[in-house]
Short mmCIF file of C-alpha atoms in Angstrom, two decimals:
data_model
loop_
_atom_site.label_atom_id
_atom_site.label_comp_id
_atom_site.label_asym_id
_atom_site.label_seq_id
_atom_site.Cartn_x
_atom_site.Cartn_y
_atom_site.Cartn_z
CA MET P 211 -28.84 -3.17 -20.79
CA THR P 212 -30.32 -5.47 -23.33
CA GLY P 213 -32.47 -8.39 -22.30
CA ASN P 214 -33.71 -7.62 -18.82
CA PRO P 215 -34.56 -3.95 -18.24
CA ALA P 216 -35.77 -3.24 -14.69
CA PRO P 217 -38.90 -1.13 -14.29
CA ALA P 218 -37.84 2.49 -13.70
CA ALA P 219 -39.53 2.81 -10.32
CA ALA P 220 -37.66 -0.25 -9.04
CA TYR P 221 -34.19 1.22 -9.45
CA LYS P 222 -32.74 2.04 -6.02
CA GLY P 223 -29.04 2.56 -6.78
CA PRO P 224 -27.35 5.97 -6.46
CA LEU P 225 -27.74 8.09 -9.58
CA PRO P 226 -25.18 10.52 -10.97
CA ARG P 227 -25.97 14.22 -11.25
CA ALA P 228 -24.18 15.75 -14.24
CA THR P 229 -22.15 18.96 -13.98
CA PRO P 230 -21.61 21.28 -16.98
CA GLU P 231 -18.31 19.63 -17.90
CA THR P 232 -19.70 16.06 -17.64
CA GLN P 233 -23.12 16.66 -19.24
CA PRO P 234 -22.07 15.52 -22.76
CA PHE P 235 -20.84 12.22 -21.33
CA TRP P 236 -24.19 11.49 -19.65
CA ASP P 237 -26.15 12.77 -22.67
CA GLY P 238 -24.06 10.43 -24.82
CA ALA P 239 -24.76 7.47 -22.54
CA LYS P 240 -28.48 8.16 -22.78
CA ALA P 241 -28.15 8.01 -26.57
CA HIS P 242 -26.14 4.76 -26.15
CA LYS P 243 -22.86 6.36 -27.20
CA LEU P 244 -19.69 6.29 -25.10
CA MET P 245 -18.38 9.85 -25.42
CA LEU P 246 -14.91 10.99 -24.31
CA PRO P 247 -13.29 14.41 -24.16
CA TRP P 248 -10.22 14.72 -26.40
CA CYS P 249 -7.55 17.37 -26.18
CA GLU P 250 -7.07 19.28 -29.43
CA ASP P 251 -3.54 20.26 -28.39
CA CYS P 252 -1.93 17.03 -27.11
CA GLY P 253 -4.34 14.69 -28.89
CA GLN P 254 -5.07 12.53 -25.85
CA ALA P 255 -8.45 11.47 -24.49
CA HIS P 256 -9.13 11.65 -20.77
CA PHE P 257 -11.60 10.39 -18.21
CA TYR P 258 -13.44 11.51 -16.06
CA PRO P 259 -14.41 14.57 -18.06
CA ARG P 260 -12.78 17.77 -16.83
CA ALA P 261 -12.76 21.43 -17.86
CA LEU P 262 -9.07 21.13 -18.76
CA CYS P 263 -6.87 18.37 -20.14
CA PRO P 264 -5.13 16.61 -17.21
CA HIS P 265 -2.21 15.69 -19.49
CA CYS P 266 -1.25 19.13 -20.87
CA HIS P 267 -3.75 21.49 -19.15
CA SER P 268 -5.10 22.83 -22.40
CA VAL P 269 -8.74 23.94 -22.43
CA ARG P 270 -9.20 23.13 -26.13
CA LEU P 271 -11.31 20.02 -25.72
CA ALA P 272 -13.71 18.28 -28.10
CA TRP P 273 -16.07 15.34 -27.55
CA ARG P 274 -15.74 12.22 -29.71
CA GLN P 275 -17.35 8.82 -29.58
CA ALA P 276 -15.12 6.03 -28.24
CA SER P 277 -15.04 2.53 -29.72
CA GLY P 278 -16.55 1.05 -26.57
CA ARG P 279 -13.90 -1.68 -26.55
CA GLY P 280 -11.51 -2.21 -23.67
CA LYS P 281 -9.96 -4.60 -21.16
CA VAL P 282 -10.49 -5.29 -17.47
CA HIS P 283 -7.55 -3.54 -15.80
CA THR P 284 -8.47 -4.61 -12.27
CA PHE P 285 -11.68 -5.71 -10.54
CA VAL P 286 -13.42 -6.91 -7.40
CA ILE P 287 -16.38 -9.22 -6.86
CA ASN P 288 -18.48 -7.44 -4.29
CA HIS P 289 -20.53 -9.54 -1.87
CA LYS P 290 -21.39 -6.65 0.45
CA ALA P 291 -24.09 -4.71 -1.36
CA ALA P 292 -23.89 -0.94 -1.60
CA ARG P 293 -27.19 0.76 -0.87
CA GLY P 294 -29.59 -0.03 -3.71
CA PHE P 295 -27.56 -3.07 -4.87
CA GLU P 296 -29.07 -5.58 -2.43
CA ASP P 297 -30.56 -7.75 -5.18
CA LYS P 298 -27.39 -7.67 -7.32
CA VAL P 299 -24.75 -9.37 -5.13
CA PRO P 300 -22.30 -10.69 -5.97
CA TYR P 301 -21.48 -8.11 -8.62
CA VAL P 302 -18.27 -7.12 -10.39
CA ILE P 303 -16.86 -3.62 -10.08
CA ALA P 304 -14.13 -3.25 -12.65
CA VAL P 305 -11.74 -0.59 -13.82
CA ILE P 306 -11.92 -0.78 -17.61
CA GLU P 307 -8.98 0.38 -19.70
CA LEU P 308 -10.56 1.73 -22.87
CA GLU P 309 -8.93 1.17 -26.25
CA GLU P 310 -8.40 4.95 -26.43
CA GLY P 311 -6.30 4.92 -23.23
CA PRO P 312 -8.37 6.32 -20.37
CA ARG P 313 -9.67 4.08 -17.59
CA MET P 314 -13.15 4.17 -16.10
CA MET P 315 -14.92 2.36 -13.30
CA SER P 316 -17.99 0.35 -14.24
CA ASN P 317 -19.73 -2.99 -13.76
CA LEU P 318 -19.41 -6.18 -15.75
CA VAL P 319 -22.69 -7.50 -17.14
CA MET P 320 -22.47 -11.30 -17.10
CA ASP P 321 -24.82 -14.17 -17.80
CA GLU P 322 -23.32 -16.32 -15.02
CA THR P 323 -22.58 -15.54 -11.37
CA PRO P 324 -19.13 -13.91 -11.24
CA THR P 325 -16.35 -15.93 -9.62
CA PRO P 326 -12.54 -15.60 -9.47
CA GLU P 327 -12.52 -18.32 -12.16
CA ASN P 328 -14.68 -16.56 -14.76
CA VAL P 329 -13.47 -12.95 -14.39
CA HIS P 330 -9.88 -12.04 -15.21
CA VAL P 331 -7.57 -9.07 -15.37
CA GLU P 332 -6.94 -8.22 -19.07
CA MET P 333 -10.25 -9.85 -20.13
CA PRO P 334 -11.57 -8.08 -23.28
CA VAL P 335 -14.90 -6.28 -22.84
CA ALA P 336 -17.28 -4.08 -24.83
CA VAL P 337 -19.66 -1.39 -23.67
CA VAL P 338 -23.40 -2.00 -23.14
CA PHE P 339 -25.87 0.59 -21.97
CA ASP P 340 -28.08 0.08 -18.92
CA ASP P 341 -31.10 2.43 -18.99
CA VAL P 342 -31.59 2.38 -15.23
CA THR P 343 -34.23 5.15 -15.23
CA PRO P 344 -35.91 7.10 -18.04
CA GLU P 345 -33.36 9.89 -17.40
CA VAL P 346 -30.15 8.01 -16.61
CA THR P 347 -28.20 5.42 -18.58
CA LEU P 348 -25.09 3.81 -17.11
CA PRO P 349 -22.36 2.52 -19.46
CA LYS P 350 -21.43 -1.01 -18.39
CA PHE P 351 -19.27 -3.68 -19.99
CA ARG P 352 -19.79 -7.22 -21.19
CA PRO P 353 -17.03 -9.81 -21.63
CA VAL P 354 -16.24 -10.40 -25.30
CA ARG P 355 -15.76 -14.05 -26.21
CA MET R 102 22.22 9.77 14.33
CA THR R 103 23.04 11.13 10.89
CA ALA R 104 22.14 14.64 9.81
CA GLY R 105 19.31 14.88 7.32
CA THR R 106 18.21 17.51 4.85
CA GLY R 107 15.62 18.91 7.23
CA THR R 108 16.26 22.08 9.15
CA LEU R 109 13.26 21.26 11.37
CA GLN R 110 14.74 17.97 12.60
CA ARG R 111 14.24 17.57 16.42
CA LYS R 112 12.86 21.13 16.69
CA VAL R 113 9.48 19.86 17.92
CA ALA R 114 8.45 17.03 20.23
CA ILE R 115 5.32 15.09 21.14
CA VAL R 116 4.82 15.56 24.89
CA GLY R 117 1.25 14.34 25.38
CA ALA R 118 -0.53 11.29 23.97
CA ALA R 119 -3.73 9.46 24.85
CA GLU R 120 -6.63 7.40 23.56
CA THR R 121 -10.18 7.68 24.80
CA ASP R 122 -10.94 5.63 27.95
CA ALA R 123 -12.58 2.98 25.80
CA LEU R 124 -12.48 1.88 22.17
CA GLY R 125 -15.24 -0.17 20.57
CA LYS R 126 -18.98 0.36 20.73
CA LEU R 127 -19.61 3.64 22.57
CA PRO R 128 -23.22 4.67 21.88
CA HIS R 129 -23.16 7.04 24.87
CA MET R 130 -20.57 9.32 23.22
CA SER R 131 -20.96 11.64 20.24
CA ARG R 132 -18.24 12.42 17.70
CA LEU R 133 -17.42 15.68 19.53
CA ALA R 134 -17.50 14.05 22.99
CA LEU R 135 -14.90 11.53 21.76
CA ASN R 136 -12.72 14.40 20.51
CA ALA R 137 -13.09 16.21 23.84
CA GLN R 138 -12.20 13.20 25.98
CA ALA R 139 -9.14 12.37 23.88
CA ALA R 140 -7.97 16.02 24.00
CA ARG R 141 -8.44 16.32 27.76
CA LYS R 142 -6.52 13.10 28.40
CA ALA R 143 -3.61 14.03 26.10
CA LEU R 144 -3.30 17.47 27.73
CA GLU R 145 -3.36 15.84 31.17
CA ASP R 146 -0.63 13.47 29.99
CA ALA R 147 1.44 16.50 28.96
CA GLY R 148 0.77 18.39 32.20
CA LEU R 149 -0.94 21.15 30.23
CA SER R 150 -4.50 22.49 30.00
CA PHE R 151 -6.92 23.62 27.31
CA ARG R 152 -5.93 27.22 28.20
CA ASP R 153 -2.38 26.47 27.00
CA VAL R 154 -3.52 25.29 23.56
CA ASP R 155 -3.01 27.87 20.82
CA GLY R 156 -3.04 25.58 17.78
CA ILE R 157 -5.77 23.08 16.85
CA PHE R 158 -5.35 20.39 14.18
CA SER R 159 -8.29 18.14 13.41
CA SER R 160 -10.05 16.30 10.63
CA VAL R 161 -13.27 14.44 11.54
CA ALA R 162 -14.22 17.53 13.56
CA ASP R 163 -13.59 20.98 12.10
CA PRO R 164 -11.11 23.10 14.09
CA ASN R 165 -13.84 25.68 14.63
CA GLU R 166 -16.25 23.05 15.95
CA LEU R 167 -13.59 22.15 18.49
CA SER R 168 -12.60 25.69 19.48
CA GLU R 169 -16.30 26.29 20.16
CA TYR R 170 -16.71 23.01 22.07
CA PHE R 171 -13.61 23.68 24.18
CA GLY R 172 -14.34 27.40 24.64
CA ILE R 173 -10.91 28.52 23.42
CA VAL R 174 -9.61 30.81 20.66
CA PRO R 175 -6.54 29.18 19.07
CA ARG R 176 -4.33 31.41 16.92
CA TYR R 177 -3.50 28.60 14.48
CA VAL R 178 -5.96 26.15 12.90
CA ASP R 179 -5.45 23.32 10.44
CA GLY R 180 -8.36 21.25 9.19
CA THR R 181 -6.44 19.25 6.59
CA SER R 182 -8.84 16.44 5.79
CA VAL R 183 -7.48 13.93 3.29
CA GLY R 184 -8.61 10.71 4.93
CA GLY R 185 -7.00 8.49 7.54
CA CYS R 186 -3.48 9.94 7.29
CA SER R 187 -4.72 13.47 8.07
CA TYR R 188 -3.33 13.33 11.64
CA ILE R 189 0.06 12.16 10.41
CA ILE R 190 0.11 15.19 8.11
CA HIS R 191 -1.08 17.38 11.00
CA VAL R 192 2.10 16.50 12.92
CA ARG R 193 4.15 17.71 9.96
CA HIS R 194 2.13 20.93 9.80
CA ALA R 195 2.40 21.42 13.56
CA VAL R 196 6.19 21.12 13.36
CA ALA R 197 6.24 23.90 10.76
CA ALA R 198 3.77 26.07 12.67
CA ILE R 199 5.65 25.77 15.98
CA ALA R 200 9.01 26.39 14.27
CA ALA R 201 7.53 29.47 12.60
CA GLY R 202 6.20 30.78 15.90
CA TYR R 203 2.60 30.65 14.72
CA CYS R 204 1.64 28.53 17.73
CA SER R 205 3.43 27.07 20.75
CA VAL R 206 1.17 24.27 22.01
CA ALA R 207 -0.37 22.22 19.21
CA LEU R 208 -3.30 19.91 19.95
CA ILE R 209 -3.91 17.27 17.28
CA VAL R 210 -7.18 15.55 18.01
CA HIS R 211 -9.23 12.70 16.58
CA GLY R 212 -12.63 11.40 17.61
CA GLU R 213 -14.97 9.41 15.44
CA SER R 214 -18.22 7.63 16.07
CA GLY R 215 -17.37 5.14 13.34
CA ARG R 216 -19.57 2.36 14.67
CA SER R 217 -22.47 4.06 16.51
CA TRP R 218 -22.48 6.91 13.94
CA ILE R 219 -23.55 9.66 16.35
CA ASP R 220 -23.29 13.11 14.72
CA MET R 221 -21.47 11.82 11.62
CA ASP R 222 -22.00 13.02 8.03
CA ARG R 223 -23.14 10.59 5.37
CA PRO R 224 -21.17 10.90 2.15
CA GLY R 225 -23.01 11.05 -1.14
CA ASN R 226 -22.97 14.26 -3.19
CA PRO R 227 -24.22 12.84 -6.53
CA ALA R 228 -22.58 15.64 -8.54
CA SER R 229 -19.06 15.02 -7.18
CA PRO R 230 -16.70 12.94 -9.34
CA THR R 231 -17.19 10.06 -6.90
CA GLY R 232 -20.96 10.52 -6.98
CA GLN R 233 -20.95 10.44 -10.78
CA PHE R 234 -18.29 7.90 -11.63
CA GLU R 235 -18.00 5.45 -8.71
CA ALA R 236 -21.19 5.32 -6.61
CA PRO R 237 -23.56 4.51 -9.50
CA PHE R 238 -21.61 1.27 -10.01
CA GLY R 239 -22.14 0.08 -6.45
CA ALA R 240 -18.65 1.16 -5.44
CA SER R 241 -18.94 2.68 -1.98
CA GLY R 242 -17.60 1.75 1.41
CA ALA R 243 -14.01 1.00 2.33
CA PRO R 244 -13.98 -2.79 1.67
CA THR R 245 -15.17 -2.23 -1.89
CA LEU R 246 -12.85 0.67 -2.68
CA PHE R 247 -9.63 -0.45 -0.93
CA SER R 248 -9.85 -3.82 -2.71
CA ILE R 249 -9.82 -2.32 -6.23
CA PRO R 250 -6.01 -2.27 -6.74
CA VAL R 251 -5.29 -5.70 -5.23
CA LEU R 252 -5.99 -8.04 -8.15
CA ARG R 253 -3.85 -5.90 -10.43
CA HIS R 254 -0.94 -6.50 -8.05
CA PHE R 255 -1.77 -10.22 -8.00
CA HIS R 256 -1.89 -10.28 -11.81
CA GLN R 257 1.31 -8.33 -12.33
CA TYR R 258 3.48 -9.96 -9.65
CA GLY R 259 1.91 -13.31 -8.86
CA THR R 260 0.99 -12.23 -5.34
CA THR R 261 -1.51 -14.64 -3.72
CA LYS R 262 -4.35 -14.53 -1.23
CA GLN R 263 -2.48 -17.05 0.88
CA GLN R 264 0.49 -14.67 1.17
CA MET R 265 -1.76 -11.68 1.91
CA SER R 266 -3.55 -13.67 4.64
CA HIS R 267 -0.36 -13.67 6.71
CA VAL R 268 -0.84 -9.95 7.48
CA PRO R 269 -4.01 -10.30 9.62
CA ALA R 270 -2.55 -13.40 11.30
CA ALA R 271 0.68 -11.60 12.26
CA THR R 272 -1.18 -8.50 13.38
CA ARG R 273 -3.51 -10.52 15.60
CA GLU R 274 -0.44 -11.83 17.46
CA TRP R 275 0.31 -8.25 18.53
CA ALA R 276 -3.29 -7.63 19.63
CA LEU R 277 -3.03 -10.61 21.96
CA LEU R 278 -0.28 -8.66 23.77
CA ASN R 279 -2.22 -5.36 23.94
CA PRO R 280 -4.94 -5.15 26.63
CA LYS R 281 -6.47 -2.13 24.82
CA ALA R 282 -6.94 -4.06 21.57
CA ILE R 283 -10.53 -4.94 20.75
CA MET R 284 -9.40 -8.44 19.71
CA HIS R 285 -7.11 -8.86 22.76
CA LYS R 286 -8.99 -11.91 23.98
CA ALA R 287 -10.15 -13.19 20.60
CA GLY R 288 -7.32 -15.72 20.29
CA PRO R 289 -4.85 -16.24 17.45
CA ILE R 290 -5.81 -16.70 13.80
CA THR R 291 -3.98 -18.45 10.98
CA PRO R 292 -3.76 -17.45 7.30
CA GLU R 293 -6.17 -20.34 6.65
CA ASP R 294 -8.70 -18.81 9.10
CA VAL R 295 -8.48 -15.55 7.17
CA MET R 296 -9.23 -17.30 3.86
CA ALA R 297 -12.07 -19.32 5.43
CA SER R 298 -13.84 -16.26 6.89
CA ARG R 299 -16.91 -14.82 5.19
CA MET R 300 -16.35 -13.28 1.73
CA VAL R 301 -16.85 -9.52 1.80
CA CYS R 302 -15.44 -8.22 -1.46
CA TYR R 303 -13.18 -10.59 -3.36
CA PRO R 304 -10.20 -10.64 -2.83
CA PHE R 305 -11.06 -9.57 0.77
CA ASN R 306 -12.62 -11.93 3.29
CA LEU R 307 -13.91 -10.61 6.61
CA LEU R 308 -10.58 -11.08 8.42
CA ASP R 309 -8.79 -9.09 5.70
CA CYS R 310 -10.85 -6.07 6.82
CA CYS R 311 -10.23 -3.66 9.70
CA LEU R 312 -12.52 -3.35 12.70
CA VAL R 313 -15.25 -0.72 12.83
CA ALA R 314 -15.27 1.10 16.16
CA ASP R 315 -15.93 4.30 18.08
CA GLY R 316 -13.00 6.03 19.71
CA GLY R 317 -10.52 8.85 19.68
CA GLY R 318 -6.97 9.90 20.40
CA ALA R 319 -4.93 13.05 20.70
CA LEU R 320 -1.37 14.36 20.72
CA VAL R 321 0.19 17.49 22.18
CA LEU R 322 3.29 18.98 20.53
CA VAL R 323 5.59 21.76 21.74
CA GLY R 324 8.98 23.14 20.78
CA ALA R 325 12.00 21.04 21.82
CA ASP R 326 13.16 23.60 24.42
CA ARG R 327 9.84 23.50 26.20
CA ALA R 328 9.61 19.72 25.82
CA ARG R 329 12.59 19.20 28.14
CA ASP R 330 10.53 20.67 31.02
CA CYS R 331 7.47 18.50 30.38
CA ARG R 332 6.65 15.53 32.58
CA ARG R 333 6.87 12.96 29.79
CA LYS R 334 9.90 11.75 27.89
CA PRO R 335 9.78 13.80 24.67
CA VAL R 336 9.33 12.03 21.37
CA TYR R 337 11.12 14.08 18.71
CA VAL R 338 10.07 14.52 15.10
CA LEU R 339 13.04 13.61 12.89
CA GLY R 340 11.49 13.55 9.44
CA THR R 341 8.13 14.11 7.80
CA GLY R 342 6.50 13.69 4.42
CA GLU R 343 3.13 14.16 2.78
CA ALA R 344 1.61 14.00 -0.69
CA ALA R 345 -1.73 13.82 -2.45
CA ALA R 346 -2.53 12.22 -5.80
CA HIS R 347 -5.95 11.06 -7.01
CA ARG R 348 -9.27 11.22 -5.14
CA GLN R 349 -11.18 8.28 -6.70
CA VAL R 350 -9.44 4.92 -6.39
CA GLY R 351 -10.31 4.20 -10.03
CA MET R 352 -8.08 7.12 -11.03
CA MET R 353 -4.87 5.61 -9.58
CA ARG R 354 -2.07 6.03 -12.10
CA ASP R 355 -0.62 2.62 -11.29
CA PHE R 356 -2.70 0.18 -9.22
CA THR R 357 0.39 -1.64 -7.98
CA MET R 358 1.94 1.35 -6.20
CA SER R 359 0.90 4.55 -4.48
CA ASP R 360 2.49 7.66 -5.96
CA SER R 361 1.67 9.66 -2.82
CA SER R 362 3.14 7.07 -0.44
CA THR R 363 6.30 6.76 -2.49
CA LEU R 364 6.85 10.54 -2.50
CA SER R 365 5.88 11.03 1.15
CA GLY R 366 8.20 8.26 2.30
CA ARG R 367 11.11 9.61 0.28
CA LEU R 368 10.65 13.09 1.80
CA ALA R 369 10.61 11.75 5.36
CA PHE R 370 13.70 9.56 4.93
CA ALA R 371 15.62 12.46 3.32
CA GLU R 372 14.68 14.87 6.07
CA ALA R 373 15.68 12.43 8.81
CA GLY R 374 18.86 11.34 7.03
CA LEU R 375 17.81 7.70 7.49
CA GLY R 376 16.89 4.81 5.24
CA PRO R 377 14.61 1.78 5.59
CA ALA R 378 17.40 -0.34 7.09
CA ASP R 379 17.80 2.16 9.95
CA ILE R 380 14.21 1.83 11.20
CA ARG R 381 12.93 -1.54 12.40
CA HIS R 382 9.58 -0.56 13.93
CA LEU R 383 6.82 0.17 11.46
CA MET R 384 3.36 1.57 12.02
CA PHE R 385 1.92 1.09 8.52
CA TYR R 386 -1.79 1.90 8.50
CA ASP R 387 -3.62 -1.39 7.92
CA ALA R 388 -7.13 -0.61 6.78
CA PHE R 389 -7.00 -4.00 5.04
CA SER R 390 -4.51 -6.84 4.84
CA PHE R 391 -3.11 -5.60 1.54
CA THR R 392 -2.70 -1.94 2.61
CA PRO R 393 0.62 -2.25 4.51
CA MET R 394 1.97 -4.57 1.80
CA MET R 395 1.77 -1.66 -0.63
CA PHE R 396 3.71 0.52 1.83
CA LEU R 397 6.44 -2.09 2.39
CA GLU R 398 7.13 -1.70 -1.35
CA ASP R 399 6.50 2.06 -1.60
CA LEU R 400 8.85 2.84 1.31
CA GLY R 401 11.57 0.43 0.21
CA TYR R 402 11.32 -2.39 2.75
CA CYS R 403 11.14 -4.83 -0.15
CA GLY R 404 11.33 -4.58 -3.92
CA ARG R 405 8.39 -3.80 -6.21
CA GLY R 406 6.05 -6.77 -6.31
CA GLU R 407 7.88 -8.60 -3.52
CA SER R 408 5.56 -7.84 -0.60
CA GLY R 409 3.66 -11.14 -0.93
CA PRO R 410 6.59 -13.48 -0.29
CA PHE R 411 7.98 -10.90 2.18
CA VAL R 412 4.99 -10.96 4.57
CA ALA R 413 4.50 -14.71 4.16
CA GLU R 414 7.94 -15.53 5.57
CA THR R 415 7.53 -17.48 8.81
CA ARG R 416 9.59 -19.67 11.15
CA LYS R 417 8.83 -21.88 14.13
CA ASP R 418 10.13 -21.10 17.60
CA ALA R 419 11.38 -23.77 20.04
CA THR R 420 7.82 -24.56 21.14
CA GLY R 421 6.61 -25.00 17.56
CA ARG R 422 4.72 -21.70 17.51
CA THR R 423 4.63 -19.82 14.19
CA ILE R 424 6.65 -16.59 14.23
CA TYR R 425 5.56 -14.20 11.48
CA LYS R 426 8.09 -11.85 9.94
CA THR R 427 6.12 -8.76 11.06
CA GLY R 428 4.74 -10.28 14.29
CA PRO R 429 6.13 -10.63 17.83
CA GLY R 430 9.60 -12.16 17.66
CA GLY R 431 9.79 -11.47 13.92
CA ALA R 432 12.55 -9.60 12.12
CA LEU R 433 10.42 -6.54 11.32
CA PRO R 434 7.81 -5.63 13.98
CA MET R 435 4.87 -3.94 12.28
CA ASN R 436 1.61 -2.60 13.72
CA THR R 437 2.53 -3.58 17.25
CA ASN R 438 -0.72 -2.29 18.78
CA GLY R 439 -2.67 -4.93 16.84
CA GLY R 440 -3.38 -2.51 14.00
CA GLY R 441 -6.62 -1.46 12.42
CA LEU R 442 -7.18 -5.16 11.84
CA SER R 443 -7.23 -6.26 15.51
CA TYR R 444 -6.79 -3.22 17.80
CA CYS R 445 -9.19 -0.48 16.72
CA HIS R 446 -10.29 1.34 13.58
CA THR R 447 -12.67 4.26 13.77
CA GLY R 448 -12.51 5.38 10.14
CA ARG R 449 -9.51 7.70 10.28
CA TYR R 450 -7.06 5.44 12.06
CA GLY R 451 -3.87 7.48 11.52
CA MET R 452 -3.99 8.87 15.06
CA PHE R 453 -3.82 5.38 16.57
CA ALA R 454 -0.79 4.41 14.51
CA LEU R 455 0.91 7.55 15.83
CA LEU R 456 -0.04 6.85 19.44
CA GLU R 457 1.51 3.38 19.30
CA ALA R 458 4.79 4.79 17.98
CA VAL R 459 4.80 7.26 20.90
CA TYR R 460 4.07 4.53 23.49
CA GLN R 461 6.80 2.33 22.03
CA LEU R 462 9.36 5.16 22.00
CA ARG R 463 8.49 6.03 25.61
CA GLY R 464 8.93 2.39 26.60
CA GLU R 465 5.31 2.15 27.76
CA ALA R 466 4.13 -0.66 25.50
CA GLY R 467 4.09 -3.40 28.15
CA ALA R 468 4.15 -6.98 26.87
CA ARG R 469 4.50 -5.83 23.28
CA GLN R 470 7.40 -3.41 23.92
CA ILE R 471 10.22 -3.59 21.36
CA PRO R 472 13.40 -3.64 23.49
CA GLY R 473 15.89 -0.85 22.92
CA LEU R 474 13.76 0.95 20.38
CA ASP R 475 14.96 4.46 19.51
CA VAL R 476 13.30 5.29 16.19
CA SER R 477 9.93 4.49 14.65
CA LEU R 478 8.31 4.99 11.25
CA VAL R 479 4.63 5.89 10.89
CA HIS R 480 3.00 5.85 7.47
CA GLY R 481 -0.59 6.03 6.37
CA PRO R 482 -2.75 6.52 3.32
CA GLY R 483 -5.48 9.08 2.89
CA ARG R 484 -8.63 7.59 1.42
CA HIS R 485 -7.68 4.76 -0.96
CA PHE R 486 -3.95 5.16 -1.59
CA ALA R 487 -4.84 8.76 -2.55
CA ALA R 488 -2.97 10.96 -0.08
CA ALA R 489 -0.20 9.89 2.27
CA GLY R 490 1.65 11.02 5.38
CA THR R 491 4.93 9.79 6.86
CA LEU R 492 6.67 10.49 10.16
CA ILE R 493 9.98 9.38 11.57
CA LEU R 494 9.99 9.72 15.35
CA ALA R 495 12.79 9.21 17.89
CA ASN R 496 13.20 9.26 21.65
CA ARG R 497 16.54 11.04 21.69
#
């Protein structure tokens, strides 16, 4: 995340552990690229990354960088902190529909406190990268004005 | 009643049903002790013993944990564990197992230390899809995950918080009539009270959320021939359904409907040869206010997107008291035990929804009894609209 990076030791949220089929996604995030698996047979992207295409079950998959643009498909404003999120409430958990089609869960990064008035379904967003530890970067999304 | 597609219709009956002695905060009982007490009471209710049990169906406890704890060797085990509807699905599986001759006395048992958390596993494998793609974004815990689809429904259909707030208010009315309900003496609430309660995870306030409790329940099923000799009025299984779709709520295909509920409901109605209009007692698992609204649409009690206005329909009785559509005196009694919202919710509530249908069909529901009831519909989700189970039960 640009602007206000937390010191690595301070990060208390749960961290993902990559599996072989998701490793390129997390490697991409660390390099500040949003990577998606694409099916070379049916031509569709999918998320989360799997070892086979969930649309046509082909195993001919290739990784490509996504545009990072999308829309809020649905969201919540969480006031009950998950473990490690105590200093972040209220925070937005959103399902982002990416321009390429797949949807992914993430957080909205906002300058103001989120309220039902300033967050909306269908709001356009763009990816930002939050380097939460030296090893792990989480792709998050910022509203686009 | 009409003939359905199912060859297993009325082949199996529920002959034993019980909750644990208490529901609520039970720090003196472990997860397995809750299972054991519920099982012993249900067998007693059926006039049977642990020695008679040759099929075990369980979810929070593994079947082998229970066979060890009870000191028995069942010849059929089913540990289907797909969230809160697991026990509803277990009934379906028990019907098939008894009909196939794989077991003759099926014990379906639930016990969960959901509040005191004694001998309970903590979730959190960081390499699982949930651990990688939900938890890192602060998405964990039922209020956060069950709320994810709601605003999409609001956006698409114009559903409002005010409409949704009628569900906890109506359900509380039932709890006031059920001495076993945790909120039995808590007094009525209005939709305005729901919206004024503490914000938990927008769009859910505290009163939109189910209770968190310790407790358990169990059922005993036998073949219909044997059921006629049991001490309790048999409750027959007319139709069943189940389905499983996504695992992570963020992976729902359509956030305004549950694919698994829609399929499961359709299977159960077809098997029973009945439709929504034929069944006017609903036990629709209410983990949150919105949850049963989704099922009213998925199972055809109202059209797509119409559940908001549907649940918000009220009238006044002669004394000026508000009668909710799904509450006491309403046109469509739903969650007559007081539901997960006001009766009890341990984590995997499906068993309690089932027990209430059995009590109602036996005519044992006291002040909340639906007069002349002969058929009941039980439906629940597994995890967050992920899996689903449906049962149609009848007392003749």
